[in-house]
Short mmCIF file of C-alpha atoms in Angstrom, two decimals:
data_model
loop_
_atom_site.label_atom_id
_atom_site.label_comp_id
_atom_site.label_asym_id
_atom_site.label_seq_id
_atom_site.Cartn_x
_atom_site.Cartn_y
_atom_site.Cartn_z
CA ALA A 1 62.87 -70.37 66.82
CA GLN A 2 60.43 -70.57 64.06
CA SER A 3 61.88 -71.81 60.69
CA VAL A 4 60.82 -73.28 57.33
CA THR A 5 63.16 -75.79 55.25
CA GLN A 6 62.75 -76.67 51.74
CA PRO A 7 65.51 -79.12 51.58
CA ASP A 8 65.61 -79.37 47.29
CA ILE A 9 66.67 -76.32 46.05
CA HIS A 10 66.08 -77.45 42.57
CA ILE A 11 64.46 -80.41 40.96
CA THR A 12 63.85 -81.47 37.57
CA VAL A 13 61.02 -83.78 36.65
CA SER A 14 59.65 -84.94 33.27
CA GLU A 15 56.36 -83.39 31.96
CA GLY A 16 53.49 -86.11 33.05
CA ALA A 17 55.48 -87.36 36.15
CA SER A 18 54.77 -86.84 39.40
CA LEU A 19 55.87 -84.59 41.74
CA GLU A 20 56.47 -83.89 45.62
CA LEU A 21 58.25 -80.92 46.96
CA ARG A 22 59.14 -81.25 50.65
CA CYS A 23 58.88 -78.51 53.29
CA ASN A 24 59.43 -78.96 56.99
CA TYR A 25 58.49 -76.58 59.94
CA SER A 26 59.32 -75.52 63.41
CA TYR A 27 56.56 -73.56 64.99
CA GLY A 28 55.69 -73.67 68.70
CA ALA A 29 52.16 -74.23 68.00
CA THR A 30 49.59 -75.42 65.54
CA PRO A 31 50.82 -73.29 62.36
CA TYR A 32 49.11 -72.02 59.55
CA LEU A 33 50.63 -73.50 56.37
CA PHE A 34 51.10 -72.00 52.85
CA TRP A 35 52.50 -73.14 49.61
CA TYR A 36 52.81 -70.37 47.04
CA VAL A 37 54.24 -70.10 43.28
CA GLN A 38 56.44 -67.54 41.74
CA SER A 39 56.88 -67.22 37.72
CA PRO A 40 59.95 -65.69 36.70
CA GLY A 41 59.55 -62.04 37.39
CA GLN A 42 56.17 -62.26 38.95
CA GLY A 43 54.41 -61.89 42.59
CA LEU A 44 53.52 -65.06 44.39
CA GLN A 45 50.47 -66.73 43.77
CA LEU A 46 49.00 -68.85 46.24
CA LEU A 47 48.37 -72.40 45.66
CA LEU A 48 46.94 -73.62 48.78
CA LYS A 49 46.62 -73.29 52.71
CA TYR A 50 46.21 -75.39 55.77
CA PHE A 51 44.31 -73.98 58.81
CA SER A 52 43.01 -76.69 60.30
CA GLY A 53 40.84 -79.54 59.81
CA ASP A 54 41.17 -82.17 57.06
CA THR A 55 44.91 -82.61 56.84
CA LEU A 56 45.06 -83.34 53.10
CA VAL A 57 44.49 -80.18 51.67
CA GLN A 58 43.48 -79.44 47.70
CA GLY A 59 44.57 -76.14 45.66
CA ILE A 60 44.56 -74.59 42.32
CA LYS A 61 46.41 -75.93 39.51
CA GLY A 62 45.91 -79.89 40.46
CA PHE A 63 48.30 -79.56 43.46
CA GLU A 64 47.57 -81.08 47.10
CA ALA A 65 49.42 -80.87 50.22
CA GLU A 66 49.32 -82.97 53.51
CA PHE A 67 49.91 -81.61 56.83
CA LYS A 68 51.73 -84.26 58.99
CA ARG A 69 52.24 -82.97 62.48
CA SER A 70 54.26 -85.64 63.62
CA GLN A 71 56.71 -85.21 61.25
CA SER A 72 56.28 -81.38 60.96
CA SER A 73 55.71 -81.68 57.20
CA PHE A 74 53.73 -79.94 54.62
CA ASN A 75 54.71 -81.75 51.19
CA LEU A 76 53.15 -80.26 48.10
CA ARG A 77 52.19 -82.95 45.81
CA LYS A 78 51.03 -82.97 41.85
CA PRO A 79 50.13 -86.73 40.09
CA SER A 80 50.97 -85.31 36.54
CA VAL A 81 53.21 -82.26 36.11
CA HIS A 82 52.79 -80.16 33.12
CA TRP A 83 55.57 -77.59 31.46
CA SER A 84 53.50 -74.51 32.52
CA ASP A 85 54.45 -75.71 36.28
CA ALA A 86 58.00 -74.75 35.66
CA ALA A 87 58.61 -72.22 38.59
CA GLU A 88 59.77 -71.32 42.00
CA TYR A 89 57.81 -72.72 45.04
CA PHE A 90 57.69 -71.58 48.39
CA CYS A 91 56.16 -73.10 51.62
CA ALA A 92 55.59 -70.60 54.42
CA VAL A 93 54.07 -70.83 57.96
CA GLY A 94 52.85 -68.36 60.31
CA PRO A 95 51.32 -66.57 61.85
CA LEU A 96 54.37 -65.12 63.29
CA PHE A 97 53.17 -62.36 66.05
CA SER A 98 55.95 -59.66 65.79
CA GLY A 99 55.62 -56.15 66.69
CA GLY A 100 51.89 -56.79 66.52
CA TYR A 101 51.83 -57.68 63.09
CA ASN A 102 50.75 -61.23 61.70
CA LYS A 103 53.63 -62.35 59.45
CA LEU A 104 54.93 -65.22 57.60
CA ILE A 105 58.29 -67.31 57.60
CA PHE A 106 59.30 -68.12 54.19
CA GLY A 107 61.26 -70.86 53.01
CA ALA A 108 64.11 -70.68 50.90
CA GLY A 109 62.04 -71.86 47.72
CA THR A 110 62.54 -74.84 45.30
CA ARG A 111 62.91 -74.11 41.68
CA LEU A 112 61.26 -76.64 39.35
CA ALA A 113 62.16 -77.30 36.05
CA VAL A 114 59.98 -79.54 33.57
CA HIS A 115 61.49 -81.50 30.86
CA PRO A 116 59.43 -81.92 27.80
CA GLY B 1 38.70 -61.02 44.72
CA ALA B 2 41.99 -60.46 46.59
CA VAL B 3 43.71 -58.59 43.76
CA VAL B 4 46.75 -56.84 44.57
CA SER B 5 48.14 -54.43 42.19
CA GLN B 6 51.92 -53.23 42.18
CA HIS B 7 52.90 -50.17 39.94
CA PRO B 8 55.11 -49.85 38.41
CA SER B 9 56.25 -53.16 37.14
CA TRP B 10 59.75 -52.17 36.23
CA VAL B 11 61.90 -49.08 36.96
CA ILE B 12 65.16 -47.78 35.90
CA CYS B 13 66.53 -44.95 37.81
CA LYS B 14 69.98 -42.80 37.73
CA SER B 15 71.87 -43.06 41.16
CA GLY B 16 70.74 -40.60 43.76
CA THR B 17 67.18 -40.31 42.56
CA SER B 18 64.05 -41.32 44.26
CA VAL B 19 61.86 -44.10 43.42
CA LYS B 20 58.46 -44.57 44.75
CA ILE B 21 56.64 -48.16 44.32
CA GLU B 22 52.61 -48.13 44.78
CA CYS B 23 50.75 -51.16 45.95
CA ARG B 24 46.98 -51.04 45.90
CA SER B 25 44.49 -53.40 46.95
CA LEU B 26 41.79 -53.49 44.41
CA ASP B 27 38.96 -55.34 45.81
CA PHE B 28 39.54 -55.65 49.52
CA GLN B 29 40.72 -53.20 52.34
CA ALA B 30 43.79 -54.20 53.52
CA THR B 31 44.39 -53.55 57.18
CA THR B 32 48.12 -54.64 56.79
CA MET B 33 50.68 -54.56 54.10
CA PHE B 34 53.98 -55.95 53.76
CA TRP B 35 56.95 -55.23 51.83
CA TYR B 36 59.80 -57.81 50.82
CA ARG B 37 62.98 -57.37 48.96
CA GLN B 38 63.96 -60.37 46.91
CA PHE B 39 67.66 -61.23 45.73
CA PRO B 40 67.94 -63.32 42.64
CA LYS B 41 67.23 -66.88 42.87
CA GLN B 42 66.60 -66.19 46.50
CA SER B 43 63.67 -66.35 49.03
CA LEU B 44 61.69 -63.30 50.12
CA MET B 45 63.25 -61.11 52.69
CA LEU B 46 60.74 -58.83 54.60
CA MET B 47 61.60 -55.52 55.18
CA ALA B 48 58.74 -53.89 56.94
CA THR B 49 55.33 -54.10 58.00
CA SER B 50 52.49 -51.39 58.07
CA ASN B 51 48.93 -50.99 59.32
CA GLU B 52 46.81 -48.11 57.69
CA GLY B 53 47.63 -44.62 59.52
CA SER B 54 50.29 -46.05 61.40
CA LYS B 55 54.14 -45.84 61.12
CA ALA B 56 55.52 -48.96 59.66
CA THR B 57 57.58 -51.59 61.71
CA TYR B 58 61.17 -52.14 59.99
CA GLU B 59 62.80 -55.30 60.10
CA GLN B 60 66.00 -55.44 61.90
CA GLY B 61 69.00 -54.33 59.31
CA VAL B 62 66.33 -52.28 57.18
CA GLU B 63 66.92 -48.22 56.85
CA LYS B 64 63.76 -46.68 57.34
CA ASP B 65 65.31 -43.49 56.22
CA LYS B 66 66.17 -45.31 53.03
CA PHE B 67 63.10 -46.90 52.26
CA LEU B 68 60.19 -44.86 53.61
CA ILE B 69 57.00 -46.44 53.77
CA ASN B 70 53.53 -44.83 53.25
CA HIS B 71 50.44 -46.45 54.47
CA ALA B 72 48.10 -43.43 53.90
CA SER B 73 44.62 -45.63 53.47
CA LEU B 74 43.39 -49.16 53.43
CA THR B 75 43.71 -49.69 49.92
CA LEU B 76 47.32 -48.09 49.46
CA SER B 77 50.63 -48.06 50.55
CA THR B 78 53.88 -46.80 48.96
CA LEU B 79 57.43 -47.61 49.37
CA THR B 80 59.78 -44.77 48.47
CA VAL B 81 63.82 -45.87 47.67
CA THR B 82 65.51 -42.44 48.85
CA SER B 83 68.48 -41.76 47.06
CA ALA B 84 68.72 -44.68 45.33
CA HIS B 85 72.14 -46.83 44.85
CA PRO B 86 73.42 -49.63 42.48
CA GLU B 87 72.99 -52.15 45.62
CA ASP B 88 69.51 -50.81 46.00
CA SER B 89 68.70 -52.90 42.71
CA SER B 90 66.43 -55.71 43.27
CA PHE B 91 62.97 -57.17 43.02
CA TYR B 92 60.68 -55.61 45.50
CA ILE B 93 57.37 -57.28 46.37
CA CYS B 94 54.01 -55.99 48.42
CA SER B 95 51.37 -58.10 49.94
CA ALA B 96 48.15 -57.21 51.70
CA HIS B 97 46.40 -58.80 54.48
CA THR B 98 42.77 -58.17 55.55
CA ALA B 99 41.23 -58.72 59.13
CA LEU B 100 38.11 -56.80 57.71
CA HIS B 101 36.90 -58.29 54.60
CA LEU B 102 33.90 -61.01 55.10
CA THR B 103 34.50 -62.89 51.61
CA VAL B 104 38.50 -62.62 51.26
CA ALA B 105 40.00 -64.97 53.62
CA LYS B 106 41.97 -63.63 56.83
CA ASN B 107 45.55 -65.13 57.50
CA ILE B 108 46.56 -65.00 54.08
CA GLN B 109 49.05 -62.73 52.23
CA TYR B 110 48.08 -61.74 48.53
CA PHE B 111 50.94 -60.59 46.72
CA GLY B 112 51.39 -58.00 43.90
CA ALA B 113 53.22 -58.69 40.73
CA GLY B 114 56.64 -57.06 42.17
CA THR B 115 58.74 -54.19 40.82
CA ARG B 116 61.90 -54.72 39.39
CA LEU B 117 64.23 -51.95 40.48
CA SER B 118 67.27 -51.23 38.41
CA VAL B 119 69.51 -48.19 39.50
CA LEU B 120 72.07 -47.21 37.00
#
C-alpha cells in the first residue's frame, strides 16, 4: 500500500544552521513527490515537486530536495535556515488513482522551530 | 497564477446550524477539487473529491449527508456542514487540481488558506 513517512515529528534548529527534513515513501511505481509548507492557521504552499528528470530539485525560499529511488526517500534541505521558516512541513506522494481521482498521500508532517 | 481562495477564513456558529464554505480557483479552471479536514497538530485527512458537475466521492467514514459538497462550476466548490455540532469544529482546507490549464501545472494540488470552524 502507498504511504508516506516523516520520521521526525518535531525539529528545532538555530537560525543560520542547515536543515534536513526526512521523507520516505512506499509506492508501486515512479511517484510524483511534493513538499508543502503550512504556516499556523494557513493553507499549504507548494515548496517544490519532483515528477521526473533531475533528481535534485530546487524550490522556492531556498529549499531543495533530492529524490533517491534506491532509498525511497525525498528529503528536504536548506543550507541556512531563517526564523521565518518556522512552520509545518508536509511531504506528499502521488498520484493515487482511486475512484477515478488523482489523489495525494500526505505524511504526518514535521514541525520546524527555529531558535534565534 | 494558480490561486485558490477559500471563504470564510473563520466561522463561529451555534450547534445545529449549517455552515457553508466556499472554495474558488481564481485564475484557472479546476477540474477536480478536494476537501480536507485537519485536526490540531495533525496531517490532512481527505474528506471528499469532486469533479465539476459530478457528485462528490467521499472517503470511508465521512458522512455524505453531513458534509454536502457541490461543485457547480469549474471555479467553485462548496462544502456545507449541516447541523453542525461541537465535534465538527476543525480546520477545513480545500485544494484544486487542473487537467486543462496550459500554464498552471497539472498533477499539482493548489490549496486554499483554510477555514477554521468553531461550533458552540
